[in-house]
XYZ file of C-alpha atoms in Angstrom:
317
model
C -0.671 -0.520 -0.010
C 1.188 3.595 -0.809
C 0.139 6.491 0.945
C -1.487 9.135 -0.272
C -3.438 10.339 2.570
C -1.312 10.812 5.684
C -3.063 12.754 9.151
C -1.075 13.419 12.336
C -2.247 13.682 15.238
C -1.454 16.348 17.148
C 1.971 19.231 16.272
C 4.379 19.306 18.493
C 8.562 18.030 18.544
C 8.102 14.573 16.948
C 4.355 15.400 15.690
C 5.481 18.012 13.479
C 8.846 16.763 12.136
C 6.484 13.393 10.413
C 4.158 15.707 9.024
C 6.258 17.476 7.422
C 9.214 14.486 5.649
C 5.884 13.160 4.895
C 4.643 16.130 2.442
C 8.292 16.319 0.826
C 7.971 12.675 0.014
C 5.183 13.521 -1.307
C 2.376 12.526 0.395
C -0.632 14.953 1.304
C -1.008 15.927 5.391
C -3.488 16.939 7.809
C -2.269 17.557 10.557
C -5.448 17.786 13.407
C -5.044 20.454 16.590
C -7.312 20.494 19.689
C -7.482 24.520 18.940
C -7.288 27.807 17.077
C -4.297 28.268 19.847
C -2.534 25.234 18.986
C -3.035 25.921 15.380
C -0.098 29.157 15.850
C 2.227 26.613 18.348
C 2.607 24.495 15.550
C 3.598 26.481 12.732
C 6.489 28.504 13.545
C 7.725 24.605 14.156
C 6.975 24.207 10.504
C 8.505 26.938 9.792
C 11.646 26.551 11.596
C 11.496 22.474 9.777
C 11.057 24.084 5.932
C 13.958 26.225 6.944
C 16.469 24.055 8.016
C 15.428 21.825 5.471
C 15.954 24.758 2.555
C 19.505 24.867 4.143
C 20.631 21.016 4.768
C 19.904 20.664 1.176
C 21.409 23.804 0.008
C 24.765 22.363 2.531
C 24.238 18.814 -0.033
C 25.700 21.369 -2.895
C 29.204 20.342 -1.251
C 28.818 17.239 -1.317
C 27.741 16.666 -5.067
C 30.500 14.046 -6.747
C 32.508 12.594 -3.373
C 32.372 8.974 -3.058
C 30.616 8.860 -0.580
C 27.810 12.679 -0.139
C 26.558 13.097 3.640
C 23.489 13.962 3.081
C 20.812 14.091 5.508
C 20.140 10.374 5.746
C 15.894 11.190 4.886
C 16.867 12.815 1.750
C 17.517 11.030 -0.957
C 17.029 7.281 -2.204
C 20.520 7.388 -4.108
C 22.766 9.416 -2.720
C 25.894 8.436 -5.431
C 23.287 9.909 -8.187
C 22.408 13.306 -6.648
C 23.183 16.434 -8.438
C 22.580 20.175 -7.608
C 19.675 19.841 -10.038
C 18.786 17.245 -7.606
C 18.868 19.071 -5.035
C 17.387 22.091 -6.273
C 14.733 20.649 -7.529
C 14.524 18.930 -3.796
C 14.282 22.385 -2.333
C 10.980 22.589 -4.766
C 9.533 19.845 -2.842
C 10.324 21.104 0.842
C 8.451 24.677 -0.333
C 5.453 22.110 -1.534
C 5.633 20.432 1.273
C 5.577 23.225 3.388
C 2.796 24.930 1.493
C 0.728 21.942 0.472
C 0.063 21.414 4.732
C -3.215 21.266 5.843
C -4.161 22.238 9.264
C -7.895 20.712 10.788
C -9.246 21.138 14.463
C -12.367 18.959 12.988
C -11.401 15.344 13.762
C -14.007 13.776 11.465
C -12.954 15.721 8.191
C -9.324 15.355 9.472
C -9.025 11.939 9.102
C -12.459 10.924 6.751
C -9.852 10.516 3.554
C -6.515 9.082 5.662
C -5.001 5.796 4.590
C -2.823 6.149 7.623
C -3.721 8.584 11.028
C -0.061 9.004 12.878
C -0.918 9.884 16.602
C 1.513 12.189 18.061
C 0.470 13.736 21.115
C 1.780 13.958 24.883
C 3.310 10.727 26.204
C -0.103 10.524 28.514
C -2.027 7.346 28.551
C -5.596 9.019 29.502
C -5.226 11.668 27.069
C -4.088 9.098 24.823
C -7.639 7.388 25.758
C -10.263 9.808 25.602
C -8.587 11.128 21.799
C -8.721 7.321 20.228
C -12.455 7.597 22.041
C -12.903 10.280 20.080
C -11.863 8.980 17.269
C -13.226 5.395 17.070
C -17.430 6.413 15.588
C -15.006 8.039 12.484
C -12.597 6.186 12.333
C -12.765 5.361 8.682
C -13.004 1.112 7.503
C -9.591 0.960 5.520
C -7.217 3.226 8.048
C -4.768 1.995 9.711
C -4.137 3.830 12.923
C -0.622 4.183 14.644
C 0.712 5.902 17.793
C 4.318 7.077 17.970
C 4.160 6.891 21.734
C 8.094 7.063 23.375
C 7.364 4.219 26.301
C 3.453 3.188 25.877
C 3.137 -0.151 24.256
C -0.100 -0.542 21.879
C -1.612 -2.981 23.652
C -2.335 -0.469 26.379
C -5.042 1.012 23.692
C -5.813 -1.359 21.257
C -9.772 -2.159 22.511
C -10.082 1.548 22.788
C -9.712 2.813 19.406
C -12.117 0.544 18.208
C -10.026 -1.096 15.655
C -7.148 -2.857 17.454
C -6.127 -5.336 13.992
C -5.086 -2.155 12.182
C -3.746 -0.287 15.421
C 0.110 -0.299 15.648
C 3.658 1.457 17.089
C 5.542 3.113 14.695
C 7.857 5.218 16.840
C 10.641 7.690 15.356
C 13.785 9.805 16.308
C 13.669 13.190 16.927
C 15.476 15.214 13.527
C 14.238 12.505 11.037
C 15.209 13.485 7.793
C 19.126 13.064 9.657
C 18.469 10.212 12.388
C 16.065 7.819 9.829
C 15.169 5.339 12.038
C 11.473 4.142 11.702
C 10.807 1.409 15.093
C 7.600 -0.637 13.934
C 5.889 -2.931 16.863
C 2.393 -4.541 16.908
C 0.110 -5.775 19.706
C -0.172 -9.397 19.500
C -3.417 -8.712 17.779
C -2.523 -6.269 14.238
C -2.910 -7.962 11.249
C 0.343 -9.356 9.395
C -0.256 -7.468 5.880
C -0.923 -4.527 8.291
C 2.052 -4.759 9.838
C 3.891 -5.028 6.464
C 1.635 -1.726 5.125
C 2.906 0.829 7.657
C 6.376 -1.293 7.544
C 6.492 0.317 3.363
C 5.333 3.227 4.616
C 8.255 3.892 6.494
C 10.985 3.333 2.763
C 8.128 5.432 1.585
C 8.664 8.969 3.276
C 12.529 7.628 3.577
C 13.338 5.919 6.818
C 15.171 2.400 7.782
C 11.926 0.344 9.010
C 13.338 -1.380 12.560
C 10.897 -4.542 13.280
C 10.253 -4.695 16.471
C 9.151 -9.098 16.706
C 7.489 -8.532 20.214
C 6.281 -5.491 22.421
C 8.657 -3.352 24.481
C 7.860 -0.816 26.310
C 10.625 2.097 24.550
C 11.127 -0.025 21.974
C 14.758 -0.414 21.282
C 15.661 3.431 21.042
C 14.169 4.151 23.905
C 15.373 1.455 26.128
C 18.938 1.983 25.841
C 18.291 6.328 25.601
C 15.590 6.445 28.642
C 18.251 5.299 30.921
C 20.491 7.181 29.882
C 18.744 10.588 29.890
C 17.451 9.509 32.883
C 20.636 8.757 34.795
C 21.705 12.444 33.570
C 18.848 14.028 35.186
C 19.675 12.441 38.670
C 23.185 13.674 38.567
C 21.255 16.932 38.043
C 19.047 16.812 39.929
C 20.942 16.401 43.026
C 23.212 18.170 42.616
C 26.558 16.909 41.433
C 26.885 18.712 38.329
C 25.742 21.082 36.287
C 23.936 20.138 32.587
C 27.085 21.286 30.513
C 29.224 19.919 32.352
C 27.657 16.763 32.179
C 27.312 16.873 28.445
C 31.080 17.750 28.573
C 31.878 15.223 30.330
C 29.880 12.826 28.118
C 31.109 14.606 25.078
C 35.258 14.429 26.136
C 34.966 10.776 27.261
C 33.140 8.770 24.169
C 33.832 11.745 21.808
C 29.912 11.803 20.925
C 28.560 14.919 19.407
C 25.660 15.731 21.998
C 24.844 15.159 25.467
C 22.074 14.353 27.144
C 20.908 17.275 28.194
C 21.400 18.735 24.496
C 19.524 16.002 23.458
C 16.853 16.266 25.856
C 16.328 20.248 24.572
C 15.949 18.117 20.592
C 13.770 14.958 22.830
C 11.352 18.081 24.297
C 11.438 18.644 28.486
C 7.126 18.127 28.536
C 7.547 14.730 27.239
C 10.542 13.963 29.527
C 8.769 15.051 32.167
C 5.280 12.722 31.840
C 8.124 10.346 30.844
C 9.610 10.630 34.681
C 5.670 11.979 36.154
C 5.212 8.341 35.378
C 6.612 6.169 37.950
C 4.867 7.364 41.630
C 8.101 8.273 43.384
C 7.286 11.770 40.970
C 4.682 12.465 43.546
C 7.136 12.607 46.812
C 9.993 15.483 46.284
C 12.079 14.015 48.708
C 13.226 11.254 45.912
C 15.339 11.561 42.918
C 12.072 11.262 40.757
C 10.687 13.924 42.733
C 13.556 15.859 42.321
C 13.998 15.913 38.431
C 10.244 16.386 37.660
C 11.335 19.821 40.482
C 14.124 20.288 37.760
C 12.459 19.592 34.639
C 8.542 21.708 35.910
C 10.950 24.397 36.641
C 12.065 24.990 33.095
C 8.875 23.860 31.337
C 6.827 27.141 34.061
C 9.538 29.385 33.120
C 8.557 28.571 29.379
C 12.003 27.226 28.560
C 10.797 23.780 26.688
C 13.738 22.921 24.320
C 14.830 23.594 20.954
C 11.234 24.310 19.250
C 11.040 26.924 22.144
C 14.205 28.381 21.714
C 15.142 27.370 24.403
C 15.463 24.618 27.520
C 19.106 23.919 28.352
C 20.840 25.737 26.215
C 19.594 29.314 23.751
C 19.222 28.613 20.012
C 17.862 31.747 19.235
């Protein structure tokens, strides 16, 4: 199945990236948002992505003709054959993707023609459940439904969707045009043809499908990443060191291009806060999870929610 019409539920950090990359690769994309205010918050994210794509595409010209050109991996299927004319054509694709995005408040209208729906709401089980209950009566019979949840299992929500056999998880890494992974995870009731169609969609938009054999909280990537970020948050929350020193330690010792707090800014501090507050211990301010939650909330309350806000642990404008 080729996905022609895609509906993204939510325009947050990853929702906006999935929507834009899919549009860049030729899908007609509708973004469903709850309110006009939500649209107002989402549009600057798409403008930023549009500018980033144009900047990165322009930078690709310096790689043309090299034996192993270093392009963002989700831009071109055959990097070795890319010419400057191809790059100019891709810049036009980026313009068309940005201009062609449709923002919709009416859920029934947003999903009526969808081949695939990707839910990218906050990492909040209650919020996701309430959304699926609202979606179920208007979900078309042909439509596949995926969640981009970072840590929650599709089996937690399968029955409430009203279409458990057409429901599964599809998880992306941040900066998907560069880090083009797509973790594909069904649940026990997911049909095989649905699973295969989602794998095909991942390839369609320039991702590398990573197929999980069974459900795993956090998939593959976040099963490794969340403990790493949690360890860094613990060091900061218990006053062992500040974020800059923790990042510097990791980068100098491993050669990594970014430390955990720079990564948290990309992930978004709201997502990090939602993950830590799933731990019941976070309700106690004297526990480590409680101290981490308090630190993150202080940044969130100040509007420092990460790179999309222009500031998190670091400033970006």
